[in-house]
mmCIF file of C-alpha atoms in Angstrom:
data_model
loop_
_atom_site.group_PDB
_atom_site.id
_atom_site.type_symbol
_atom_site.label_atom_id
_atom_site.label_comp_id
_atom_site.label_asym_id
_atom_site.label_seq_id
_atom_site.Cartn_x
_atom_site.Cartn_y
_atom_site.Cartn_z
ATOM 1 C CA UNK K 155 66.028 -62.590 -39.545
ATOM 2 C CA UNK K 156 65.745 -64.907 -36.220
ATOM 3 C CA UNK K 157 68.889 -66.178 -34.564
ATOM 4 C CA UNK K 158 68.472 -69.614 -35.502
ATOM 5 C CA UNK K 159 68.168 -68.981 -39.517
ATOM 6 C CA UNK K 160 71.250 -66.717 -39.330
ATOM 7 C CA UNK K 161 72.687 -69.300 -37.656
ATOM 8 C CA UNK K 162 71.475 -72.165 -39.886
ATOM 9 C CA UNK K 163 72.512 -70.154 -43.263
ATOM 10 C CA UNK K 164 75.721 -69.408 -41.944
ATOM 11 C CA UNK K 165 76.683 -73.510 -41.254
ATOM 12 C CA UNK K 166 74.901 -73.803 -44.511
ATOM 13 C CA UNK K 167 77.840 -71.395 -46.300
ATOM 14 C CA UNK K 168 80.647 -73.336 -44.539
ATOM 15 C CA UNK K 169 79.397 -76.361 -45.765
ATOM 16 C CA UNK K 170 78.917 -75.517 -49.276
ATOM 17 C CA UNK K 171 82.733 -73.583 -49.104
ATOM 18 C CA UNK K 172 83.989 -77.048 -47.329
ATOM 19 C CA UNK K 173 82.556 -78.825 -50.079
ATOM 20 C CA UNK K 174 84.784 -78.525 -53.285
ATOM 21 C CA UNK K 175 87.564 -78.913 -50.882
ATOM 22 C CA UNK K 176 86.668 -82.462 -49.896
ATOM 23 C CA UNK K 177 85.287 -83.452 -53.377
ATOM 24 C CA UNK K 178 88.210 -82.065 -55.295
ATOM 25 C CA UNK K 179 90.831 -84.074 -52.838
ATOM 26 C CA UNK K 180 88.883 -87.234 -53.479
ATOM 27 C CA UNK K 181 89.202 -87.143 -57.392
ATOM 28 C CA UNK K 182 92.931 -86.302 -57.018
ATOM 29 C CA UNK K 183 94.491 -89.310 -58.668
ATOM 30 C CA UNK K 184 96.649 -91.020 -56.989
ATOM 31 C CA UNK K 185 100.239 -92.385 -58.274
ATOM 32 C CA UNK K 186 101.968 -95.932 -56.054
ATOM 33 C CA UNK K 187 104.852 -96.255 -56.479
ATOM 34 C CA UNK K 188 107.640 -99.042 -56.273
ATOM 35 C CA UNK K 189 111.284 -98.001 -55.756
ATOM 36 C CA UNK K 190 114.757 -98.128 -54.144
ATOM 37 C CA UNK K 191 114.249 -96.790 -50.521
ATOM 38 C CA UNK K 192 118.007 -95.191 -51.617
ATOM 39 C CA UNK K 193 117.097 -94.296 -55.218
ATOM 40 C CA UNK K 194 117.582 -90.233 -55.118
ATOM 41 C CA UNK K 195 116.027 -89.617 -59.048
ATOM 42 C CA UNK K 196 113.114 -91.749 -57.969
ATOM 43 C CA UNK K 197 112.433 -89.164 -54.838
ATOM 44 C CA UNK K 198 113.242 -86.541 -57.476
ATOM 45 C CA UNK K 199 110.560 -88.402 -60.117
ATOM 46 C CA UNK K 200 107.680 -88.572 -57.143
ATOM 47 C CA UNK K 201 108.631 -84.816 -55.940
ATOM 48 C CA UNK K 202 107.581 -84.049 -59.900
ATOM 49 C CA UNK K 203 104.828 -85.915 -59.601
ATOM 50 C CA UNK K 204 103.643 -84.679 -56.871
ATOM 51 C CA UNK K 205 104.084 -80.608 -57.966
ATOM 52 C CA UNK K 206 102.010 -81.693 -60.703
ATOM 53 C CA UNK K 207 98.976 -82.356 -58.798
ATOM 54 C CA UNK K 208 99.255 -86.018 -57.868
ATOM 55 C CA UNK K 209 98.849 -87.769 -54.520
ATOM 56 C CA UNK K 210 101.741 -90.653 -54.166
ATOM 57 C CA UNK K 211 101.638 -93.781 -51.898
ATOM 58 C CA UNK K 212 105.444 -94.693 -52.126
ATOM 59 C CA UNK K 213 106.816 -98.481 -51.352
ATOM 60 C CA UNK K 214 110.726 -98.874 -50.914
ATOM 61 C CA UNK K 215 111.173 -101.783 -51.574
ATOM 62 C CA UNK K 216 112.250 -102.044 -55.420
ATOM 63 C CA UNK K 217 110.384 -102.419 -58.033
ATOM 64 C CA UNK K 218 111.318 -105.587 -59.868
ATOM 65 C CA UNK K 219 108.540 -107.815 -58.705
ATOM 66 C CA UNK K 220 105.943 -105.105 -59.626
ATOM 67 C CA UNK K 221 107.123 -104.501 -62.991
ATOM 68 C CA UNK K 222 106.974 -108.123 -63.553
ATOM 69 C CA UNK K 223 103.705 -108.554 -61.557
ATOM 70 C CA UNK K 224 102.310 -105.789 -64.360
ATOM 71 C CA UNK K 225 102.854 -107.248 -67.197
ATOM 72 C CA UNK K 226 105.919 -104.692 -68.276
ATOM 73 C CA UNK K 227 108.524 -106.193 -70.052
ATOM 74 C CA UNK K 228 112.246 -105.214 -68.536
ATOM 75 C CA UNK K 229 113.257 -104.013 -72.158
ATOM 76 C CA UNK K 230 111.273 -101.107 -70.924
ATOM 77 C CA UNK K 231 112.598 -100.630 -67.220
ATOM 78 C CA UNK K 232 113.480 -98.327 -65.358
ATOM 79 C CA UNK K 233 114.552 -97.979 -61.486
ATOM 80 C CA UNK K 234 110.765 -97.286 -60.600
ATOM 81 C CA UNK K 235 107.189 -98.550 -61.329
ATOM 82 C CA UNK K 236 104.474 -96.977 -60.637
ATOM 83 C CA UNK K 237 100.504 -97.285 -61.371
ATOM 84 C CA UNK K 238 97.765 -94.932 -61.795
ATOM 85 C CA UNK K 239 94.314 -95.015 -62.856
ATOM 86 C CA UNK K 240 94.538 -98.486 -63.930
ATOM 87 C CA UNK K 241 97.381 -97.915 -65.647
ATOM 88 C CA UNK K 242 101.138 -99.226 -65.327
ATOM 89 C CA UNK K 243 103.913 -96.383 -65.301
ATOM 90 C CA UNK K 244 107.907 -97.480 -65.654
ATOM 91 C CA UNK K 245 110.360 -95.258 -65.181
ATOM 92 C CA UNK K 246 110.566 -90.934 -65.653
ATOM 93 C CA UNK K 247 107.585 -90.400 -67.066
ATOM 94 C CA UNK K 248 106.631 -86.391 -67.073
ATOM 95 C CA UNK K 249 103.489 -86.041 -65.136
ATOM 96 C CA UNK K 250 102.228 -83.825 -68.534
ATOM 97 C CA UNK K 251 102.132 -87.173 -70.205
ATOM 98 C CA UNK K 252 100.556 -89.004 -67.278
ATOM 99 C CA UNK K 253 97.553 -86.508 -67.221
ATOM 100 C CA UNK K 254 97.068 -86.978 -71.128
ATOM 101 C CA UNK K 255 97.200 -90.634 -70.618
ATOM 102 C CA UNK K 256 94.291 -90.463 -67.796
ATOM 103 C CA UNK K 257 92.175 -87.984 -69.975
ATOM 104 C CA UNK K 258 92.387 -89.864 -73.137
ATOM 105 C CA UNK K 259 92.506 -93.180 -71.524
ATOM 106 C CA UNK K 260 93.654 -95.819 -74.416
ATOM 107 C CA UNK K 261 93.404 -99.149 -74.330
ATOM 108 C CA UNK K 262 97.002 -99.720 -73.216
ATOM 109 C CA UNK K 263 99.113 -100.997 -70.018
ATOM 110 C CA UNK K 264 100.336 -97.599 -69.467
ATOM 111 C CA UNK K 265 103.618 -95.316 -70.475
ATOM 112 C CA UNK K 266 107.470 -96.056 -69.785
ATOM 113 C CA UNK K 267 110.218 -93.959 -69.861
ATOM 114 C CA UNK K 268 113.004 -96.531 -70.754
ATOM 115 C CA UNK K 269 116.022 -96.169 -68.738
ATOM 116 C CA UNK K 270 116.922 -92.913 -66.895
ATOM 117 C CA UNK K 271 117.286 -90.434 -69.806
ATOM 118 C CA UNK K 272 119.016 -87.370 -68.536
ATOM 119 C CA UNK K 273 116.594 -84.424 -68.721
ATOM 120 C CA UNK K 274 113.279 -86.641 -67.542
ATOM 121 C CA UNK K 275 111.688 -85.260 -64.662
ATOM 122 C CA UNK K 276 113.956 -86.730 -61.636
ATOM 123 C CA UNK K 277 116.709 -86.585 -63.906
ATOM 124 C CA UNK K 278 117.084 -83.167 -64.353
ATOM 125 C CA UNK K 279 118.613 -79.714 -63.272
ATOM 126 C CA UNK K 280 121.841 -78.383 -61.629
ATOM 127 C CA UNK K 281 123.217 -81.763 -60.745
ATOM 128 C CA UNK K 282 122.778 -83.299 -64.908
ATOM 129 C CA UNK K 283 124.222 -79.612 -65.591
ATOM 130 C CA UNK K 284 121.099 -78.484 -67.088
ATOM 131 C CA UNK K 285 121.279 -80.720 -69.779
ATOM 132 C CA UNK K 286 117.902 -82.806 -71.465
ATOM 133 C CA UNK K 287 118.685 -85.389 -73.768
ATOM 134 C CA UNK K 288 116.266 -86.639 -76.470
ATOM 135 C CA UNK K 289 114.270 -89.316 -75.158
ATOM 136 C CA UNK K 290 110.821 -90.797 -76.044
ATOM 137 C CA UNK K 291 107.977 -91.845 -73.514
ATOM 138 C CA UNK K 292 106.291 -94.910 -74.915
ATOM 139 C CA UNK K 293 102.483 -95.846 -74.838
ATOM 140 C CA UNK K 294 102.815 -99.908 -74.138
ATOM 141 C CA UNK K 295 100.032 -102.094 -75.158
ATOM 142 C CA UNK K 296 98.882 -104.997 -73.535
ATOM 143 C CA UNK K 297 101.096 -107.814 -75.976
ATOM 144 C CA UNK K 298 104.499 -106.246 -75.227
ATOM 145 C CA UNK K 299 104.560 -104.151 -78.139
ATOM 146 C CA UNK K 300 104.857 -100.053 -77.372
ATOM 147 C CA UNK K 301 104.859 -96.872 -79.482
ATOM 148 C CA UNK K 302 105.464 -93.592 -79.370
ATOM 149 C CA UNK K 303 103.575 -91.330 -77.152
ATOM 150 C CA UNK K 304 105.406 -88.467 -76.826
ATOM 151 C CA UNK K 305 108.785 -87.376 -77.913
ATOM 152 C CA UNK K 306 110.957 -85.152 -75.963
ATOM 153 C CA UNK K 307 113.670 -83.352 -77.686
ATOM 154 C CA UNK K 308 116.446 -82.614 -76.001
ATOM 155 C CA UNK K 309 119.385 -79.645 -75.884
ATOM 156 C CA UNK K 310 122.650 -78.851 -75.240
ATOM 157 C CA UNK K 311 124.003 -78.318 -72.114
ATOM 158 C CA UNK K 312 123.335 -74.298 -70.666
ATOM 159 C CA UNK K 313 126.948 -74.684 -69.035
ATOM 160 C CA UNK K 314 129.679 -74.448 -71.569
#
């Protein structure tokens, strides 16, 4: 084999084992996100996220505004907003949920973790003393109404 075809199939190689590389990093969804610059559970929340598979854009600058500015009504806040895929995202939502949400893609606003359940991703571990309360994530619909998307159960503290 000349030089210059070794040569040629070798850069071809690198390109094609480049490739899924660069494509998979460009269908990574992203997650923005509006929150405290001070709010630890939110870090926590994005750090989930972000384990998960997600790329974040973060904004600390509160999320008030945005929630309003989406359509989200503050029955179902939270102390972060996020949005993803075209879809709105208040409060602890586990990122299991959020990938369900972008492959079945309903006709909805998004999800919302009402308040900061203890147990929620964020809200979790050592420092809640292992403990998960029940909480539900919600799938809201565009006219304010919301139902249940998912249901997390809950248990007892591990420390006695």
């Amino acid at each position: 084999m000349a030089r210059s075809e070794t040569r040629r199939r070798l850069l071809l190689s690198l390109v094609a084992a480049a490739t899924p590389i660069w494509a998979r990093a460009q269908t990574v969804p992203l997650i923005e996100v509006w929150k405290d610059p001070s709010c630890g559970c939110c870090k926590d929340w994005v750090s989930h996220v972000e384990a998960a598979g997600f790329r974040t854009k973060v904004h600390d600058v509160g999320n008030a505004a945005m929630r309003r500015r989406l359509g989200i009504d503050s029955k179902y806040g939270s102390c972060h907003t996020a949005v993803v895929g075209g879809y709105a995202l208040e409060g602890h939502v586990p990122a299991r949920e959020i990938w369900r949400l972008l492959r079945e893609r309903p006709k909805a606003l998004g999800l919302a973790v009402p308040g900061m359940p203890i147990g929620s991703p964020g809200m979790d571990g050592p420092a809640y003393g292992d403990r998960s309360d029940r909480y539900e994530v919600l799938l809201l619909a565009r006219d304010g109404s919301a139902s249940v998307f998912h249901t997390y159960p809950g248990s007892q503290s591990k420390k006695a």
